[in-house]
mmCIF file of C-alpha atoms in Angstrom:
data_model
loop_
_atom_site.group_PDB
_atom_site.id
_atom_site.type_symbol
_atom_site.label_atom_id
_atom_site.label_comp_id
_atom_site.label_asym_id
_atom_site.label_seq_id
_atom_site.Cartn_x
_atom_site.Cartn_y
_atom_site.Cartn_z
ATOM 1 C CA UNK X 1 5.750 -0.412 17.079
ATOM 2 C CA UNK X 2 2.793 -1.292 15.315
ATOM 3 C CA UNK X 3 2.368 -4.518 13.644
ATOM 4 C CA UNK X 4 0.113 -6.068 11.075
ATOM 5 C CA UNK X 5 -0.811 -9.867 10.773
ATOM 6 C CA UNK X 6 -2.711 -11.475 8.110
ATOM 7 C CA UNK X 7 -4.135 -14.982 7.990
ATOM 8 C CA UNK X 8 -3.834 -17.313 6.317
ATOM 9 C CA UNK X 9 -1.412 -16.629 4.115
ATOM 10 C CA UNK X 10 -2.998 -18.069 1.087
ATOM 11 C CA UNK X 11 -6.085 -19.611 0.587
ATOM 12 C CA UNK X 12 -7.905 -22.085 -1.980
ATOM 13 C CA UNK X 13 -11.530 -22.336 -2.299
ATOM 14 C CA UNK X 14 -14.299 -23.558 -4.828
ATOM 15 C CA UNK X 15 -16.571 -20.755 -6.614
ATOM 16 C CA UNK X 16 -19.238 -20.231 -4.373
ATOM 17 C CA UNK X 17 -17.999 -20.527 -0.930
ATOM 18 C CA UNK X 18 -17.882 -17.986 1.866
ATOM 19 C CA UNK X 19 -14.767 -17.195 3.057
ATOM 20 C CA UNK X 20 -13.269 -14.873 5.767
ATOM 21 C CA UNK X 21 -10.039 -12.883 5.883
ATOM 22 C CA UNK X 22 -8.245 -12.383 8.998
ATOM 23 C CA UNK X 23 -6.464 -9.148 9.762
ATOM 24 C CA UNK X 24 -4.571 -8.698 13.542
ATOM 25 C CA UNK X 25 -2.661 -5.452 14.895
ATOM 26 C CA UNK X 26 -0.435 -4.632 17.523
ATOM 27 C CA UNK X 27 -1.685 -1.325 18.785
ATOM 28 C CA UNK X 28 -5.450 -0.490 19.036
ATOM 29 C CA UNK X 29 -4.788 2.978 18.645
ATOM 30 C CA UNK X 30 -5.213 3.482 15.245
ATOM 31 C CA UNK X 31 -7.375 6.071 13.315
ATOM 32 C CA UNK X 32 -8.693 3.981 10.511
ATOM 33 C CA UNK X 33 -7.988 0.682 8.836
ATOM 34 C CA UNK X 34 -8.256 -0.418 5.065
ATOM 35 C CA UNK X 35 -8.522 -3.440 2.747
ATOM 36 C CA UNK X 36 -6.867 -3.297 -0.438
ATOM 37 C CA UNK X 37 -7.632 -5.582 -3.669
ATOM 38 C CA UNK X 38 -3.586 -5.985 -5.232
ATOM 39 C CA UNK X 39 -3.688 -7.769 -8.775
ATOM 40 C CA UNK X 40 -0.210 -9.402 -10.036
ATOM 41 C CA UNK X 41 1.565 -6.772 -11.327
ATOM 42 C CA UNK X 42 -0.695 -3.777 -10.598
ATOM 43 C CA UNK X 43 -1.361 -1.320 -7.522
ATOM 44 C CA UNK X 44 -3.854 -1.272 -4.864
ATOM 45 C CA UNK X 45 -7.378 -1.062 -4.875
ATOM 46 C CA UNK X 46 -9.105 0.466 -2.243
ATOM 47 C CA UNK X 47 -12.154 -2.163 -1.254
ATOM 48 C CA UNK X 48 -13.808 -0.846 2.249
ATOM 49 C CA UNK X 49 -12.062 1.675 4.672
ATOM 50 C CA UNK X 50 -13.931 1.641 8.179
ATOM 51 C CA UNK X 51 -13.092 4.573 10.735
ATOM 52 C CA UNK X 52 -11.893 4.384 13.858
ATOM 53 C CA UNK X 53 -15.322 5.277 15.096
ATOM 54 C CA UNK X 54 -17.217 2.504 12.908
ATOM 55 C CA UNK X 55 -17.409 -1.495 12.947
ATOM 56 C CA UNK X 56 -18.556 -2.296 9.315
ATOM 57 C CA UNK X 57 -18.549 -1.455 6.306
ATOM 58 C CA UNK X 58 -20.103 -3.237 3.522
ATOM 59 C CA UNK X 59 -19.815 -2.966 0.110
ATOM 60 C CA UNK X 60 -21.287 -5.461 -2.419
ATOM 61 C CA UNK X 61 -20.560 -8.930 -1.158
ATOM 62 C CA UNK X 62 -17.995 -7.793 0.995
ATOM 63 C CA UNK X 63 -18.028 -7.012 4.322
ATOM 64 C CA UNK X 64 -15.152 -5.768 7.062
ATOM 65 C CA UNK X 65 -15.412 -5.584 10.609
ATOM 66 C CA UNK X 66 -13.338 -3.738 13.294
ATOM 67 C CA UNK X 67 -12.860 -4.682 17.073
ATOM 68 C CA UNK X 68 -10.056 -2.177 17.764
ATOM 69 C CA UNK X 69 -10.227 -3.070 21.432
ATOM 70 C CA UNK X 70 -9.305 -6.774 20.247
ATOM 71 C CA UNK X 71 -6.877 -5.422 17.563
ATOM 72 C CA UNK X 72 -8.708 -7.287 14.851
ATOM 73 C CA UNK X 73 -10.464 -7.141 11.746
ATOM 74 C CA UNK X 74 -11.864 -9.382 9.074
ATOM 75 C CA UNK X 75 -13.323 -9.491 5.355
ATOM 76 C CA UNK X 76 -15.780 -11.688 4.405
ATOM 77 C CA UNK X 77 -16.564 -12.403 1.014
ATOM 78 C CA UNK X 78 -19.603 -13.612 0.050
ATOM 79 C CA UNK X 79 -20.458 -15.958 -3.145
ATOM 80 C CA UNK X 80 -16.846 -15.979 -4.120
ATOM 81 C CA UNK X 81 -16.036 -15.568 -7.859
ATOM 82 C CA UNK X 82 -12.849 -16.598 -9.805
ATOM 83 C CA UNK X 83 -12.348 -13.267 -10.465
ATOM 84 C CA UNK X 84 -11.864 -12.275 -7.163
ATOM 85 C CA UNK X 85 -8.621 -14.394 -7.022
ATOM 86 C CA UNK X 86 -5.752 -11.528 -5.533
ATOM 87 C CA UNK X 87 -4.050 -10.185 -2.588
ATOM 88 C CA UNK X 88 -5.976 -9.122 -0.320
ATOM 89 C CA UNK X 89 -3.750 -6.504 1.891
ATOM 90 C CA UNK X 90 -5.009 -4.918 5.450
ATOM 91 C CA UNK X 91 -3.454 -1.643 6.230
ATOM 92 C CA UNK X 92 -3.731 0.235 9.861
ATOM 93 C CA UNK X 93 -3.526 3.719 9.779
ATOM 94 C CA UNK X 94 -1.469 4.514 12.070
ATOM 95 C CA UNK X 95 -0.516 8.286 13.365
ATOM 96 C CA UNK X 96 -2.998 10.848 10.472
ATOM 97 C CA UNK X 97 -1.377 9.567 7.160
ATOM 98 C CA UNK X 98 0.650 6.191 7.964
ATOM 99 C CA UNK X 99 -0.311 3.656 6.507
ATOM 100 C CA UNK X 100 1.571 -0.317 7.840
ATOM 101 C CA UNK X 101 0.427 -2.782 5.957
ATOM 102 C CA UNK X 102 0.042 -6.581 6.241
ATOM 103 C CA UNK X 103 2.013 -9.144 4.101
ATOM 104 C CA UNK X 104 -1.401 -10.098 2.332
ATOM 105 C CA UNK X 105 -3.675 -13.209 1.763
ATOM 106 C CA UNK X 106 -3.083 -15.075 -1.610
ATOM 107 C CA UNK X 107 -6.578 -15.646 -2.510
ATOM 108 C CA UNK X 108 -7.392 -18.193 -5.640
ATOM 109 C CA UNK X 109 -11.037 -19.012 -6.325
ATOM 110 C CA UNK X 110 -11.218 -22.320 -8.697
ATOM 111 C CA UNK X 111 -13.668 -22.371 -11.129
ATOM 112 C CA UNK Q 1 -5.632 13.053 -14.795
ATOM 113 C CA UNK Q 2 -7.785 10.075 -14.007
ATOM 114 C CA UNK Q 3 -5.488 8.295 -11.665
ATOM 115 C CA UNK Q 4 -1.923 8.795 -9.821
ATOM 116 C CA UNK Q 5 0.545 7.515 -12.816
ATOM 117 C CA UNK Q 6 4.274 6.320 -12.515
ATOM 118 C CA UNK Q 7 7.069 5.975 -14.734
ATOM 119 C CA UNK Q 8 9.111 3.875 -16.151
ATOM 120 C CA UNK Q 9 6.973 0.802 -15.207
ATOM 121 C CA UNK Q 10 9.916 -1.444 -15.077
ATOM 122 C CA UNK Q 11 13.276 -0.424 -14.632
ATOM 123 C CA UNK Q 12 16.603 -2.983 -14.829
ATOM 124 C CA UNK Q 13 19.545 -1.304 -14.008
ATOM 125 C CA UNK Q 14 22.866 -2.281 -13.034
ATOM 126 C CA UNK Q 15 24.708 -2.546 -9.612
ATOM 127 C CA UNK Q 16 25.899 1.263 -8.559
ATOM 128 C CA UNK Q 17 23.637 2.849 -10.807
ATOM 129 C CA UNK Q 18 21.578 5.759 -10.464
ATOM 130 C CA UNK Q 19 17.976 5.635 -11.070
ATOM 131 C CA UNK Q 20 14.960 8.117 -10.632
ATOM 132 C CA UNK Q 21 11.619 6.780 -10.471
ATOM 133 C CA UNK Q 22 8.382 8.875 -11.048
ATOM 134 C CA UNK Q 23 5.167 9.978 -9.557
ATOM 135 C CA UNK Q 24 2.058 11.451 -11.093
ATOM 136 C CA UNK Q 25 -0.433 12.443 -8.758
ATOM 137 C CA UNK Q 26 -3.934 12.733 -9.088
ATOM 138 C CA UNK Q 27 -4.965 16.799 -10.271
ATOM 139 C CA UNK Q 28 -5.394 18.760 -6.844
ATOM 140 C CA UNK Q 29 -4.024 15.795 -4.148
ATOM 141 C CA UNK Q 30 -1.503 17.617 -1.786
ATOM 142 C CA UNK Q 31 -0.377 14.337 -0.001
ATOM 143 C CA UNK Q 32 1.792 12.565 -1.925
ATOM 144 C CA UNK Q 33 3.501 9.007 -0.090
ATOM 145 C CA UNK Q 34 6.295 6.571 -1.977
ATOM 146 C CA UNK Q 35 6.009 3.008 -0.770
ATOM 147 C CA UNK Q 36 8.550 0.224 -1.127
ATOM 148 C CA UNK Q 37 6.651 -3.747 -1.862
ATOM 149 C CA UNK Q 38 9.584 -6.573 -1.676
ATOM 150 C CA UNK Q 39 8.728 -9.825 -2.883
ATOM 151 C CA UNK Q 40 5.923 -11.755 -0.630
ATOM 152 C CA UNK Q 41 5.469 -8.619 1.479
ATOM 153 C CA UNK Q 42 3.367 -5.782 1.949
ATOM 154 C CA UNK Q 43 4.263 -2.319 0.827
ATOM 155 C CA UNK Q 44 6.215 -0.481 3.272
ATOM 156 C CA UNK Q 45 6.328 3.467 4.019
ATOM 157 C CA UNK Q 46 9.215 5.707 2.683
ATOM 158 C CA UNK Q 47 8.304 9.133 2.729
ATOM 159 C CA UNK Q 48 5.321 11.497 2.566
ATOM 160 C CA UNK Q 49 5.090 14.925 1.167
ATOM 161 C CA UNK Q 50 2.276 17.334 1.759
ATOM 162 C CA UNK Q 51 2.858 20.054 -0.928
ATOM 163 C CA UNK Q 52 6.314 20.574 -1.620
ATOM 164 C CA UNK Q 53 7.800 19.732 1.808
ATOM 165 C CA UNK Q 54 8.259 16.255 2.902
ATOM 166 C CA UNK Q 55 6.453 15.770 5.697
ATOM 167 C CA UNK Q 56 8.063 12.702 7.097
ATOM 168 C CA UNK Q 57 10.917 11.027 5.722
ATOM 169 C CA UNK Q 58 11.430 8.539 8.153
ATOM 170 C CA UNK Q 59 11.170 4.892 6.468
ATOM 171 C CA UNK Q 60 13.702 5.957 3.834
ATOM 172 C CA UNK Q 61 16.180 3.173 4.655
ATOM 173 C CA UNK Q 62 19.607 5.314 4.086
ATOM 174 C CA UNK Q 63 21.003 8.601 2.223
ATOM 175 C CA UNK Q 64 21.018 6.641 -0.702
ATOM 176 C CA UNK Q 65 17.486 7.262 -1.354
ATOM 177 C CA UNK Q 66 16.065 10.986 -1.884
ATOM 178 C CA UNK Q 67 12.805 12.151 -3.106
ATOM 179 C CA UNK Q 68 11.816 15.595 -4.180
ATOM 180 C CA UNK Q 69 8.443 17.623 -4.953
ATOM 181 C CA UNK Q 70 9.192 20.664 -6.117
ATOM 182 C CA UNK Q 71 6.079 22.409 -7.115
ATOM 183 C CA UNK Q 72 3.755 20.174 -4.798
ATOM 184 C CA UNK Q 73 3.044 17.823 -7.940
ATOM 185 C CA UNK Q 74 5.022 15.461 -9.849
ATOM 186 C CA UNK Q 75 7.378 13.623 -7.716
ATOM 187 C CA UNK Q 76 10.510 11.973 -8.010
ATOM 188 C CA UNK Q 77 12.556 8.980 -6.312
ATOM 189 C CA UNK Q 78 16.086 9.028 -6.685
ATOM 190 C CA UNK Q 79 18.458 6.145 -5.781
ATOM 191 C CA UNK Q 80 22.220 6.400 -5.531
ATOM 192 C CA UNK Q 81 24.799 3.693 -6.012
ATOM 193 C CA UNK Q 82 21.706 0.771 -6.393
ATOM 194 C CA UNK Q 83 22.481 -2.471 -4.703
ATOM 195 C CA UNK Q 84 20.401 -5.496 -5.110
ATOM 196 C CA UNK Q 85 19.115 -5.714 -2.091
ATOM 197 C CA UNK Q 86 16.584 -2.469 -3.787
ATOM 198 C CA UNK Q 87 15.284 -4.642 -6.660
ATOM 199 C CA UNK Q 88 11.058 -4.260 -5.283
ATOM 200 C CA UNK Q 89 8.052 -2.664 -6.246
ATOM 201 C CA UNK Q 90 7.823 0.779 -5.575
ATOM 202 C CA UNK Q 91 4.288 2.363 -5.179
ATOM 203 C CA UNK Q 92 3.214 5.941 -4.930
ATOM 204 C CA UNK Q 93 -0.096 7.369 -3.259
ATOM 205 C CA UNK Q 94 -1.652 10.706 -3.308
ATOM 206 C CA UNK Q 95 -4.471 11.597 -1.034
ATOM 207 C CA UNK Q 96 -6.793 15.033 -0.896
ATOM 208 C CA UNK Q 97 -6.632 15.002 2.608
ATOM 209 C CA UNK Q 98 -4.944 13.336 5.306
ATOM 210 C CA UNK Q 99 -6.076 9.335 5.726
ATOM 211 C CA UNK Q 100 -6.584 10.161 9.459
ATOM 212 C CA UNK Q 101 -9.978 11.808 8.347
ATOM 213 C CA UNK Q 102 -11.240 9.605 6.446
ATOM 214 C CA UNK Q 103 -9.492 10.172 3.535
ATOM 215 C CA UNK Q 104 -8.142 7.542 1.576
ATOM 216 C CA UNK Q 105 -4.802 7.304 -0.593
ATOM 217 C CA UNK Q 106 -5.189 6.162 -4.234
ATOM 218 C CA UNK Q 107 -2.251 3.991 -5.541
ATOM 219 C CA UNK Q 108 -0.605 4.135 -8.898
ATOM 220 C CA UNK Q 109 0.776 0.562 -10.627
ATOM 221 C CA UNK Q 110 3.893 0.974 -8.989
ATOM 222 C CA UNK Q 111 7.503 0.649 -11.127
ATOM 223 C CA UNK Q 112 9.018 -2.516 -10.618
ATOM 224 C CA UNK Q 113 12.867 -2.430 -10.098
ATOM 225 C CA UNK Q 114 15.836 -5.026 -10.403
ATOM 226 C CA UNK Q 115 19.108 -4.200 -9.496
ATOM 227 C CA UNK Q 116 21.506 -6.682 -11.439
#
């Protein structure tokens, strides 16, 4: 059964710093993973989705990686802004349409 | 329209209640998914529907929970005799294709339940 990890499970930093986002799974046989931006009280947004096939993806100042042989993935945020404070959630997808998700990193950016 | 939609956005109901919970897809998606997010987690998969038929019910926890998509666009979550232990977030997806391809699922806000 495939399992998603994400650490830490919140994190604190100044505005400005670097950071990185740790994602783990279970089963490297997965056909594409995804990192999701969740706001309190709203839905998902879709940041990066990186195939099966790929390693990165960048978008903006972020950046996610995939080492499916390793069963790991991160997101790196550059320049960190307050408003980037959310959940960051990992999902594996896992069979053509299953998505299993991670519990999420609690990200807060201080101003 | 411009995004997948769901309605009511909060729901309180009452221990044994009935409740149905609703899905707007976006215009043309044929997959349609219903998640469940408890408190602290992350969502979890109920059911997915590719036009009218549901194409994998398996993380429906028990018959107390149905969905339906009768003409492959609005959808609807039922729940039967609520308990508590249902108060979450529940979040539906469409997608155009199938995620496995590179296509991704757009969320709607979700409708946040409590069970009393």
């Amino acid at each position: 059964k495939q399992e998603v990890t994400q650490i830490p499970a919140a994190l604190s930093v100044p505005e400005g710093e670097n950071l990185v986002l740790n994602c783990s799974f279970t089963d490297s046989a997965i056909y594409n993973l995804q990192w999701f931006r969740q706001d309190p009280g709203k839905g998902l947004t879709s940041l990066l989705l990186i195939q099966s096939s790929q390693r990165e993806q960048t978008s903006g100042r972020l950046n996610a990686s995939l080492d499916k042989s390793s069963g790991r993935s991160t997101l790196y945020i550059a320049a960190s802004q307050p408003g980037d404070s959310a959940t960051y959630l990992c999902a594996v997808i896992s069979g053509t349409y299953k998505y299993i998700f991670g519990t999420g990193t609690r990200l807060k950016v201080l101003a | 329209g411009a995004g997948v939609s769901q309605t009511p956005s909060n729901k309180v109901t009452e221990k044994g209640k009935y409740v149905e919970l609703r899905c707007d897809p976006i215009s043309g998606h044929t997959a349609l998914y219903w998640y469940r997010q408890s408190l602290g987690q992350g969502p979890e998969f109920l059911i997915y529907f590719q036009g009218t038929g549901a194409a994998d019910d398996s993380g429906l926890p028990n018959d107390r929970f149905f969905a339906v998509r009768p003409e492959g666009s609005v959808s609807t979550l039922k729940i039967q005799r609520t308990e508590r232990g249902d108060s979450a977030v529940y979040l539906c997806a469409s997608s155009q294709g199938v995620p496995g391809a590179g296509e991704t699922q757009y969320f709607g806000p979700g409708t946040r339940l409590l069970v009393l």
